Tab-separated table of C-alpha atoms and ligand atoms in Angstrom:
chain	number	residue	atom	x	y	z
A	1	MET	CA	-59.733	13.282	-104.526
A	2	LEU	CA	-57.806	10.648	-106.372
A	3	ASN	CA	-56.444	8.042	-103.991
A	4	PHE	CA	-52.644	8.264	-103.790
A	5	LYS	CA	-52.340	4.588	-103.041
A	6	MET	CA	-53.734	3.852	-106.521
A	7	ILE	CA	-50.839	5.612	-108.283
A	8	LYS	CA	-47.609	3.906	-107.433
A	9	THR	CA	-45.074	4.093	-110.216
A	10	VAL	CA	-43.479	7.017	-111.996
A	11	TYR	CA	-41.282	7.298	-115.062
A	12	ILE	CA	-39.387	10.521	-115.811
A	13	TYR	CA	-38.012	11.635	-119.152
A	14	THR	CA	-35.269	14.179	-118.432
A	15	TYR	CA	-34.003	16.499	-121.157
A	16	GLY	CA	-31.225	19.085	-121.068
A	17	CYS	CA	-28.834	20.286	-118.413
A	18	GLN	CA	-27.633	19.045	-115.001
A	19	MET	CA	-30.163	21.367	-113.350
A	20	ASN	CA	-32.933	19.299	-114.909
A	21	VAL	CA	-31.261	16.022	-113.979
A	22	HIS	CA	-31.164	17.179	-110.371
A	23	ASP	CA	-34.738	18.545	-110.499
A	24	SER	CA	-35.835	15.070	-111.624
A	25	GLU	CA	-34.039	13.586	-108.605
A	26	LYS	CA	-35.930	16.043	-106.401
A	27	MET	CA	-39.301	15.188	-107.968
A	28	LEU	CA	-38.584	11.479	-107.536
A	29	GLY	CA	-37.667	12.154	-103.896
A	30	ILE	CA	-40.929	14.021	-103.261
A	31	LEU	CA	-42.963	11.344	-105.005
A	32	SER	CA	-41.215	8.477	-103.224
A	33	GLU	CA	-42.239	10.103	-99.923
A	34	ASN	CA	-45.779	9.824	-101.249
A	35	GLY	CA	-45.587	6.138	-101.979
A	36	TYR	CA	-44.248	6.111	-105.532
A	37	ARG	CA	-41.522	3.931	-106.863
A	38	THR	CA	-39.645	4.319	-110.133
A	39	ALA	CA	-40.943	2.384	-113.149
A	40	GLU	CA	-38.403	0.734	-115.431
A	41	LYS	CA	-40.342	1.627	-118.572
A	42	PRO	CA	-42.957	4.271	-119.376
A	43	GLU	CA	-45.440	1.483	-120.266
A	44	GLU	CA	-45.305	0.308	-116.642
A	45	ALA	CA	-45.833	3.728	-115.076
A	46	ASP	CA	-48.953	5.232	-113.538
A	47	LEU	CA	-47.438	8.671	-113.854
A	48	ILE	CA	-45.140	9.901	-116.641
A	49	ILE	CA	-43.272	13.168	-116.157
A	50	PHE	CA	-41.498	15.036	-118.938
A	51	ASN	CA	-38.834	17.286	-117.428
A	52	THR	CA	-38.206	19.462	-120.455
A	53	CYS	CA	-35.481	21.726	-121.832
A	54	ALA	CA	-36.154	24.852	-123.919
A	55	ILE	CA	-32.591	25.937	-124.593
A	56	ARG	CA	-32.564	24.650	-128.173
A	57	GLU	CA	-35.311	23.903	-130.632
A	58	LYS	CA	-34.063	20.329	-131.067
A	59	ALA	CA	-34.533	19.412	-127.390
A	60	GLU	CA	-38.021	20.886	-127.520
A	61	GLN	CA	-38.908	18.939	-130.674
A	62	LYS	CA	-37.596	15.740	-129.114
A	63	PHE	CA	-39.898	16.268	-126.152
A	64	PHE	CA	-42.954	17.006	-128.314
A	65	SER	CA	-42.428	13.908	-130.444
A	66	GLN	CA	-42.040	11.722	-127.332
A	67	LEU	CA	-45.135	13.354	-125.872
A	68	GLY	CA	-47.000	12.470	-129.092
A	69	ARG	CA	-46.043	8.809	-128.709
A	70	THR	CA	-47.155	8.845	-125.074
A	71	LYS	CA	-50.628	9.888	-126.209
A	72	LEU	CA	-51.090	6.318	-127.453
A	73	LEU	CA	-50.392	4.986	-123.947
A	74	LYS	CA	-52.932	7.364	-122.509
A	75	LYS	CA	-55.501	6.153	-125.054
A	76	LYS	CA	-55.042	2.604	-123.797
A	77	ARG	CA	-55.032	3.589	-120.124
A	78	GLN	CA	-57.237	6.467	-119.101
A	79	ASP	CA	-55.903	6.327	-115.515
A	80	LEU	CA	-52.356	7.148	-116.695
A	81	LYS	CA	-51.330	10.645	-115.542
A	82	ILE	CA	-49.013	12.802	-117.647
A	83	ALA	CA	-47.113	15.793	-116.297
A	84	VAL	CA	-44.924	18.291	-118.153
A	85	ALA	CA	-42.300	20.094	-116.053
A	86	GLY	CA	-39.165	22.135	-116.778
A	87	CYS	CA	-38.363	25.042	-119.069
A	88	VAL	CA	-40.712	24.219	-121.988
A	89	ALA	CA	-43.540	24.030	-119.449
A	90	GLN	CA	-42.656	27.447	-118.041
A	91	ASP	CA	-42.241	28.955	-121.495
A	92	ALA	CA	-45.340	27.525	-123.180
A	93	LYS	CA	-47.525	27.491	-120.061
A	94	ASP	CA	-51.208	26.705	-120.835
A	95	ASN	CA	-50.386	26.265	-124.520
A	96	ILE	CA	-49.062	22.806	-123.642
A	97	ILE	CA	-52.586	21.769	-122.634
A	98	LYS	CA	-54.041	23.440	-125.748
A	99	LYS	CA	-51.572	21.562	-127.914
A	100	ALA	CA	-51.789	18.284	-125.998
A	101	PRO	CA	-55.099	18.115	-124.074
A	102	PHE	CA	-54.248	14.650	-122.758
A	103	VAL	CA	-51.605	16.224	-120.455
A	104	ASP	CA	-52.837	16.367	-116.847
A	105	PHE	CA	-50.398	18.738	-115.129
A	106	VAL	CA	-47.966	21.404	-116.242
A	107	LEU	CA	-45.501	22.939	-113.807
A	108	GLY	CA	-42.534	25.290	-114.141
A	109	PRO	CA	-39.045	24.694	-112.683
A	110	GLN	CA	-39.777	26.888	-109.659
A	111	ASN	CA	-42.810	24.776	-108.768
A	112	ILE	CA	-41.474	21.245	-108.660
A	113	HIS	CA	-42.217	21.059	-104.916
A	114	LEU	CA	-45.914	21.028	-105.902
A	115	ILE	CA	-45.640	17.771	-107.834
A	116	SER	CA	-47.233	15.669	-105.079
A	117	ASP	CA	-50.169	18.130	-104.721
A	118	LEU	CA	-50.704	18.215	-108.469
A	119	VAL	CA	-50.846	14.462	-108.918
A	120	SER	CA	-53.453	14.179	-106.208
A	121	GLU	CA	-55.752	16.515	-108.178
A	122	LYS	CA	-58.432	15.082	-110.356
A	123	ASN	CA	-58.543	17.942	-112.803
A	124	THR	CA	-55.920	19.436	-115.054
A	125	ARG	CA	-53.614	21.715	-113.053
A	126	THR	CA	-50.902	24.145	-114.027
A	127	SER	CA	-48.408	26.028	-111.869
A	128	PHE	CA	-45.948	28.629	-113.104
A	129	GLU	CA	-45.786	31.186	-110.279
A	130	GLU	CA	-42.460	32.842	-109.522
A	131	ASN	CA	-41.298	31.264	-106.318
A	132	PRO	CA	-38.347	33.047	-104.697
A	133	ASP	CA	-38.734	30.644	-101.742
A	134	ILE	CA	-37.169	27.966	-103.936
A	135	ALA	CA	-33.737	28.738	-102.425
A	136	TYR	CA	-35.032	28.123	-98.898
A	137	LYS	CA	-36.824	24.853	-99.562
A	138	GLU	CA	-35.379	21.560	-98.487
A	139	TYR	CA	-35.977	18.779	-100.953
A	140	ILE	CA	-36.030	15.088	-100.274
A	141	THR	CA	-33.872	13.876	-103.130
A	142	LYS	CA	-33.768	10.437	-104.684
A	143	ARG	CA	-30.223	10.490	-106.029
A	144	ASP	CA	-29.236	8.494	-109.036
A	145	SER	CA	-25.718	7.758	-107.781
A	146	SER	CA	-24.394	6.717	-104.386
A	147	ILE	CA	-20.951	8.238	-104.964
A	148	LYS	CA	-21.512	11.489	-106.890
A	149	ALA	CA	-24.145	14.061	-105.986
A	150	TRP	CA	-25.521	17.269	-107.459
A	151	VAL	CA	-26.021	20.078	-104.969
A	152	SER	CA	-28.000	23.188	-105.964
A	153	ILE	CA	-26.383	26.358	-104.691
A	154	MET	CA	-28.452	28.891	-106.603
A	155	TYR	CA	-31.410	29.179	-108.935
A	156	GLY	CA	-32.204	31.369	-111.941
A	157	CYS	CA	-30.017	33.797	-113.862
A	158	ASN	CA	-29.705	37.578	-114.206
A	159	ASN	CA	-27.398	37.639	-117.198
A	160	PHE	CA	-29.796	37.744	-120.142
A	161	CYS	CA	-27.334	36.531	-122.737
A	162	SER	CA	-29.190	37.562	-125.865
A	163	TYR	CA	-29.664	33.988	-127.176
A	164	CYS	CA	-30.762	32.375	-123.905
A	165	ILE	CA	-34.259	31.549	-122.690
A	166	VAL	CA	-33.164	30.507	-119.170
A	167	PRO	CA	-33.693	33.858	-117.374
A	168	TYR	CA	-37.277	33.786	-118.677
A	169	THR	CA	-37.980	30.194	-117.641
A	170	ARG	CA	-35.996	29.875	-114.399
A	171	GLY	CA	-36.463	33.420	-113.119
A	172	ARG	CA	-34.099	35.806	-111.337
A	173	GLU	CA	-30.952	34.671	-109.631
A	174	ILE	CA	-31.328	33.593	-106.025
A	175	SER	CA	-28.679	31.949	-103.845
A	176	ARG	CA	-29.298	29.243	-101.299
A	177	PRO	CA	-28.163	30.015	-97.738
A	178	SER	CA	-24.602	28.746	-97.235
A	179	ASN	CA	-25.403	26.866	-94.007
A	180	ARG	CA	-27.951	24.703	-95.869
A	181	ILE	CA	-25.496	23.912	-98.649
A	182	LEU	CA	-22.800	23.036	-96.140
A	183	SER	CA	-25.068	20.800	-94.095
A	184	GLU	CA	-26.250	18.985	-97.247
A	185	ILE	CA	-22.628	18.335	-98.262
A	186	ARG	CA	-21.686	17.244	-94.719
A	187	GLN	CA	-24.552	14.765	-94.831
A	188	LEU	CA	-23.479	13.460	-98.241
A	189	HIS	CA	-19.924	13.032	-96.968
A	190	GLU	CA	-21.186	11.104	-93.933
A	191	ASN	CA	-23.239	8.910	-96.255
A	192	GLY	CA	-20.143	7.940	-98.216
A	193	TYR	CA	-20.402	10.277	-101.220
A	194	LYS	CA	-17.025	11.014	-102.778
A	195	GLU	CA	-17.856	13.867	-105.100
A	196	VAL	CA	-20.252	16.805	-105.210
A	197	THR	CA	-20.998	19.081	-108.134
A	198	LEU	CA	-22.320	22.489	-107.151
A	199	LEU	CA	-25.072	23.584	-109.495
A	200	GLY	CA	-26.244	26.969	-110.684
A	201	GLN	CA	-26.677	28.842	-113.969
A	202	ASN	CA	-23.816	31.131	-112.956
A	203	VAL	CA	-22.175	29.740	-109.825
A	204	ASN	CA	-19.457	32.414	-109.760
A	205	SER	CA	-22.052	35.046	-108.859
A	206	TYR	CA	-23.269	33.055	-105.835
A	207	MET	CA	-23.875	35.453	-102.964
A	208	SER	CA	-25.419	34.812	-99.561
A	209	ASP	CA	-23.616	35.692	-96.325
A	210	ILE	CA	-20.466	34.645	-98.238
A	211	ASP	CA	-19.502	34.712	-101.928
A	212	PHE	CA	-18.604	31.710	-104.081
A	213	THR	CA	-14.928	31.761	-103.095
A	214	GLY	CA	-15.930	31.791	-99.434
A	215	LEU	CA	-18.347	28.939	-100.052
A	216	LEU	CA	-15.652	26.826	-101.726
A	217	ARG	CA	-13.283	27.481	-98.818
A	218	LYS	CA	-15.907	26.296	-96.314
A	219	ILE	CA	-16.800	23.237	-98.394
A	220	ASP	CA	-13.129	22.307	-98.555
A	221	LEU	CA	-13.085	21.969	-94.757
A	222	ILE	CA	-15.690	19.185	-94.974
A	223	ASN	CA	-13.047	16.980	-96.571
A	224	ILE	CA	-15.233	15.436	-99.238
A	225	ASN	CA	-12.781	14.117	-101.831
A	226	ARG	CA	-13.886	15.944	-104.932
A	227	VAL	CA	-15.731	19.200	-105.547
A	228	ARG	CA	-16.788	20.370	-108.987
A	229	PHE	CA	-19.095	23.186	-110.083
A	230	VAL	CA	-21.072	24.231	-113.156
A	231	THR	CA	-21.594	26.630	-114.801
A	232	SER	CA	-18.993	29.369	-114.495
A	233	HIS	CA	-19.354	32.690	-116.262
A	234	PRO	CA	-16.019	34.123	-117.501
A	235	ARG	CA	-16.988	37.647	-116.439
A	236	ASP	CA	-17.457	36.576	-112.810
A	237	LEU	CA	-14.370	34.375	-112.546
A	238	SER	CA	-12.286	36.606	-110.261
A	239	ASP	CA	-8.546	36.301	-109.555
A	240	ASP	CA	-9.462	35.504	-105.974
A	241	LEU	CA	-11.632	32.599	-107.132
A	242	ILE	CA	-8.905	31.278	-109.450
A	243	ARG	CA	-6.452	31.350	-106.535
A	244	ALA	CA	-8.941	29.488	-104.328
A	245	ILE	CA	-9.455	26.806	-106.990
A	246	SER	CA	-5.698	26.298	-107.146
A	247	GLU	CA	-5.265	26.161	-103.363
A	248	LEU	CA	-8.186	24.020	-102.204
A	249	LYS	CA	-7.370	20.333	-102.265
A	250	SER	CA	-10.954	19.125	-102.748
A	251	VAL	CA	-11.636	21.364	-105.770
A	252	CYS	CA	-10.900	19.381	-108.915
A	253	GLU	CA	-8.515	20.603	-111.597
A	254	HIS	CA	-11.211	21.021	-114.210
A	255	LEU	CA	-13.138	24.110	-115.185
A	256	HIS	CA	-15.998	24.414	-117.645
A	257	LEU	CA	-15.831	28.003	-118.880
A	258	PRO	CA	-18.145	28.776	-121.816
A	259	ILE	CA	-16.516	31.123	-124.324
A	260	GLN	CA	-19.303	30.933	-126.980
A	261	SER	CA	-17.350	32.920	-129.621
A	262	GLY	CA	-13.848	34.192	-130.328
A	263	SER	CA	-15.127	37.416	-131.890
A	264	ASP	CA	-15.548	40.476	-129.655
A	265	ARG	CA	-18.252	41.800	-131.972
A	266	ILE	CA	-20.311	38.612	-131.561
A	267	LEU	CA	-19.603	38.405	-127.810
A	268	ASP	CA	-21.006	41.920	-127.573
A	269	LEU	CA	-24.119	40.991	-129.567
A	270	MET	CA	-24.492	37.973	-127.301
A	271	ASN	CA	-24.336	40.299	-124.262
A	272	ARG	CA	-21.676	38.105	-122.670
A	273	GLY	CA	-19.904	40.913	-120.840
A	274	TYR	CA	-16.271	40.008	-121.657
A	275	SER	CA	-13.875	40.311	-124.570
A	276	TYR	CA	-11.701	37.569	-126.025
A	277	SER	CA	-8.573	39.089	-124.474
A	278	GLU	CA	-10.216	39.191	-121.034
A	279	TYR	CA	-11.151	35.527	-121.459
A	280	ILE	CA	-7.584	34.627	-122.420
A	281	GLU	CA	-6.213	36.436	-119.348
A	282	LYS	CA	-8.287	34.135	-117.109
A	283	ILE	CA	-7.136	31.046	-118.995
A	284	ASN	CA	-3.520	32.130	-118.636
A	285	MET	CA	-3.870	32.672	-114.909
A	286	LEU	CA	-5.614	29.296	-114.473
A	287	ARG	CA	-2.846	27.503	-116.349
A	288	GLU	CA	-0.092	29.401	-114.605
A	289	LEU	CA	-1.384	28.365	-111.175
A	290	MET	CA	-2.526	24.869	-112.250
A	291	PRO	CA	-0.492	23.639	-115.223
A	292	GLY	CA	-2.442	20.368	-115.437
A	293	ILE	CA	-5.922	21.894	-115.284
A	294	ALA	CA	-8.437	20.708	-117.888
A	295	ILE	CA	-10.553	23.444	-119.407
A	296	THR	CA	-13.715	22.739	-121.382
A	297	SER	CA	-16.050	25.178	-123.061
A	298	ASP	CA	-19.246	25.855	-125.042
A	299	ILE	CA	-19.380	27.319	-128.540
A	300	ILE	CA	-22.311	28.601	-130.579
A	301	THR	CA	-21.906	28.653	-134.351
A	302	GLY	CA	-23.921	30.862	-136.686
A	303	PHE	CA	-25.116	33.548	-134.269
A	304	PRO	CA	-27.118	36.186	-136.206
A	305	GLY	CA	-24.739	38.349	-138.211
A	306	GLU	CA	-21.707	36.075	-137.672
A	307	THR	CA	-19.470	36.756	-140.670
A	308	ASP	CA	-16.738	34.501	-142.026
A	309	GLU	CA	-14.241	36.739	-140.201
A	310	ASP	CA	-16.095	36.370	-136.877
A	311	TYR	CA	-16.281	32.653	-137.378
A	312	MET	CA	-12.560	32.393	-138.151
A	313	LEU	CA	-11.834	34.228	-134.892
A	314	THR	CA	-13.627	31.407	-133.078
A	315	VAL	CA	-11.525	28.856	-134.958
A	316	LYS	CA	-8.419	30.849	-134.011
A	317	ALA	CA	-9.550	30.877	-130.359
A	318	LEU	CA	-9.917	27.081	-130.377
A	319	GLU	CA	-6.431	26.690	-131.828
A	320	GLU	CA	-4.899	29.178	-129.401
A	321	ILE	CA	-6.585	27.977	-126.217
A	322	GLU	CA	-6.655	24.241	-126.932
A	323	PHE	CA	-9.588	23.247	-124.766
A	324	ASP	CA	-9.692	19.697	-123.441
A	325	GLY	CA	-13.194	19.384	-124.854
A	326	ILE	CA	-16.093	21.513	-126.065
A	327	PHE	CA	-19.843	21.344	-126.443
A	328	ALA	CA	-20.641	23.088	-129.713
A	329	PHE	CA	-24.107	23.889	-131.010
A	330	LYS	CA	-25.720	25.699	-133.885
A	331	PHE	CA	-27.435	28.927	-132.884
A	332	SER	CA	-31.056	28.078	-132.134
A	333	PRO	CA	-33.493	31.021	-132.225
A	334	ARG	CA	-35.650	31.073	-129.092
A	335	LYS	CA	-38.793	33.200	-129.193
A	336	GLY	CA	-38.768	35.894	-126.512
A	337	THR	CA	-34.987	36.330	-126.480
A	338	LYS	CA	-33.247	39.395	-127.921
A	339	ALA	CA	-31.365	37.367	-130.527
A	340	PHE	CA	-34.641	36.015	-131.926
A	341	GLY	CA	-35.512	39.495	-133.209
A	342	MET	CA	-32.033	40.267	-134.573
A	343	SER	CA	-31.460	40.688	-138.272
A	344	LYS	CA	-29.112	38.616	-140.432
A	345	HIS	CA	-30.044	35.142	-139.241
A	346	LEU	CA	-27.833	32.660	-141.054
A	347	PRO	CA	-29.120	29.793	-143.192
A	348	ASP	CA	-29.084	26.415	-141.488
A	349	ASN	CA	-26.518	24.945	-143.889
A	350	VAL	CA	-23.987	27.649	-142.955
A	351	LYS	CA	-24.525	27.031	-139.242
A	352	THR	CA	-24.135	23.270	-139.790
A	353	GLU	CA	-21.031	23.652	-141.920
A	354	ARG	CA	-19.374	25.828	-139.276
A	355	LEU	CA	-20.419	23.475	-136.508
A	356	ASN	CA	-18.977	20.417	-138.264
A	357	HIS	CA	-15.753	22.258	-139.012
A	358	ILE	CA	-15.368	23.336	-135.374
A	359	LEU	CA	-16.064	19.818	-134.122
A	360	LYS	CA	-13.473	18.399	-136.475
A	361	ILE	CA	-10.823	20.862	-135.317
A	362	GLN	CA	-11.634	20.173	-131.678
A	363	GLU	CA	-11.455	16.397	-132.153
A	364	ASP	CA	-7.791	16.666	-133.028
A	365	ILE	CA	-7.120	19.050	-130.140
A	366	THR	CA	-8.900	16.754	-127.641
A	367	TYR	CA	-6.861	13.825	-128.917
A	368	LYS	CA	-3.657	15.825	-128.553
A	369	LYS	CA	-4.593	16.848	-124.994
A	370	ASN	CA	-5.423	13.244	-124.077
A	371	LYS	CA	-2.110	12.072	-125.544
A	372	MET	CA	-0.326	14.511	-123.254
A	373	ILE	CA	-1.351	12.532	-120.180
A	374	GLU	CA	-0.199	9.177	-121.510
A	375	ARG	CA	2.247	7.547	-119.069
A	376	THR	CA	1.132	9.818	-116.196
A	377	ILE	CA	-0.363	8.486	-112.953
A	378	GLN	CA	-3.926	9.595	-112.353
A	379	GLU	CA	-6.355	9.176	-109.500
A	380	ILE	CA	-9.522	7.518	-110.806
A	381	LEU	CA	-12.845	7.507	-108.980
A	382	VAL	CA	-14.475	4.223	-110.050
A	383	GLU	CA	-18.035	4.829	-111.255
A	384	GLY	CA	-19.061	1.404	-112.554
A	385	HIS	CA	-18.479	-1.262	-115.149
A	386	SER	CA	-17.893	-0.552	-118.800
A	387	GLU	CA	-21.070	-1.065	-120.829
A	388	THR	CA	-19.176	-2.870	-123.551
A	389	ASP	CA	-16.838	-5.015	-121.434
A	390	LYS	CA	-17.875	-6.240	-118.004
A	391	ASN	CA	-14.252	-7.043	-117.140
A	392	MET	CA	-13.420	-3.356	-117.272
A	393	LEU	CA	-14.264	-0.514	-114.914
A	394	VAL	CA	-14.952	3.071	-115.866
A	395	GLY	CA	-14.047	6.079	-113.787
A	396	ARG	CA	-12.947	9.686	-114.042
A	397	THR	CA	-9.786	11.582	-113.280
A	398	ARG	CA	-9.873	14.730	-111.200
A	399	THR	CA	-9.678	16.547	-114.543
A	400	ASN	CA	-12.982	14.824	-115.497
A	401	LYS	CA	-11.525	12.573	-118.182
A	402	ILE	CA	-13.070	9.136	-118.598
A	403	VAL	CA	-10.652	6.267	-118.003
A	404	THR	CA	-11.221	2.542	-118.500
A	405	ILE	CA	-9.204	0.196	-116.272
A	406	PRO	CA	-9.223	-3.576	-115.740
A	407	ASP	CA	-11.559	-4.747	-112.985
A	408	LEU	CA	-9.255	-6.016	-110.236
A	409	GLN	CA	-12.234	-6.202	-107.902
A	410	GLU	CA	-12.206	-2.561	-106.917
A	411	ASN	CA	-15.507	-1.312	-105.577
A	412	VAL	CA	-17.607	1.330	-107.217
A	413	GLY	CA	-16.772	4.505	-105.323
A	414	SER	CA	-13.176	3.537	-104.613
A	415	PHE	CA	-10.136	5.482	-105.732
A	416	VAL	CA	-7.587	3.762	-107.916
A	417	LYS	CA	-4.211	5.055	-108.972
A	418	ALA	CA	-3.794	4.205	-112.617
A	419	LYS	CA	-1.108	4.736	-115.197
A	420	ILE	CA	-2.574	6.009	-118.450
A	421	GLN	CA	-1.468	3.586	-121.147
A	422	THR	CA	-3.374	4.662	-124.217
A	423	ALA	CA	-5.168	7.859	-125.073
A	424	ARG	CA	-8.164	7.744	-127.390
A	425	ARG	CA	-10.200	10.595	-128.762
A	426	HIS	CA	-12.935	10.377	-126.163
A	427	SER	CA	-11.465	8.233	-123.415
A	428	LEU	CA	-8.312	6.880	-121.894
A	429	TYR	CA	-7.169	3.389	-121.062
A	430	GLY	CA	-5.140	2.841	-117.889
A	431	ILE	CA	-3.692	0.119	-115.712
A	432	ASN	CA	-4.230	-0.032	-111.975
A	433	ILE	CA	-1.121	0.502	-109.943
A	434	HIS	CA	-2.695	1.077	-106.552
A	435	SER	CA	-6.186	0.787	-105.133
A	436	GLY	CA	-7.587	2.478	-102.110
A	437	ARG	CA	-8.331	5.862	-100.747
A	438	ILE	CA	-5.757	8.288	-101.972
A	439	LEU	CA	-6.951	11.585	-100.650
A	440	ASN	CA	-7.430	12.425	-96.972
B	501	SF4	S1	-25.386	32.999	-118.090
B	501	SF4	FE1	-26.278	33.453	-120.094
B	501	SF4	S2	-26.292	31.443	-121.137
B	501	SF4	FE2	-26.039	31.029	-118.936
B	501	SF4	S3	-28.132	30.711	-118.176
B	501	SF4	FE3	-27.647	32.869	-117.840
B	501	SF4	S4	-28.448	33.897	-119.671
B	501	SF4	FE4	-28.316	31.704	-120.158
């Protein structure tokens, strides 16, 4: 057995979504219980973990090229341990070791609790078993922030959107018992956390003894200042849930609701389970009940068979809905998904052209939306100092917009009332008009 005491520092590369960011926090928590501390740089680490993302080819390539560079470190230091975790690990399984024999451990997202066992092994180990117990495990978590926390409420996904690898890498949907979620949030509140973000691939379909609406109502009673959640699926966003979002004071006025395309034909090919008009109905109800709500979305350009007409329907959707912001990506074929085998894949230059066009249109819309809150008073949760100007603080509004304000000696984690002076494309500049706890 390798002596634990000999391996003391760990460096984690985290790729992809918030689920991975939080999984890295959990792995760091488990390892810190076993005597590890975090290394500042990979060169200083005894253990390097790659927590990978398989959702797009680019993220996967980024990981493989970083892994290639890490091989040189391993050549210099034979005692260095390298682990690959996350969705690429689950997808490629033993092929990772075949491709990169210097990797010591490979583990899927449902097996992160095994990280401490794996690193104590002398030989190469892999672990990809389906683990439905994941929802019942309690993780010691080494959180990155002392004011904002991720809280997993469910794992996996049952939706099988035709382009998405996640149901294959993270397994079937399973919800965490509500009492465990509530006690984790109570604890965070007691420890001074101001904001929680509930995490799941499709949080709206959460179901334990209560559904997602019921869960939000119970969380609201804890009185933590801000509650957010990602990701919502438009099909599962019920009227009841929209009403709850509008009523509950802790739930922030921001919703990320991926639309993916404005064309019903493409939405059908994507297996998204809603039409454009159904999506619009939800947006209308959200805005009717919460006029100031910020809505952000995801778009995929160049899905197989997307015609100019389909694409223009997406452009029309952007112009009609006017999202506060979007994440847009080119369609990335993922082996094993239904869309991978579809005909009429588009050339890369068409996908890129459409992506750039969409981003350009959205830039103007985002700017317009930001301009609309100039001269309004917003509650800012201070997150830290600006990277470019240490005299300025950076925080977020309840609608999740980034605001820079002068540092009048407010603490990180405090709430500041600020008047928005200037709107920029990607951020806002405000002036402090009142510091202190505003809610509760
Ligand atoms: S809802 Fe669709 S896009 Fe989201 S994780 Fe599940 S399959 Fe993937």
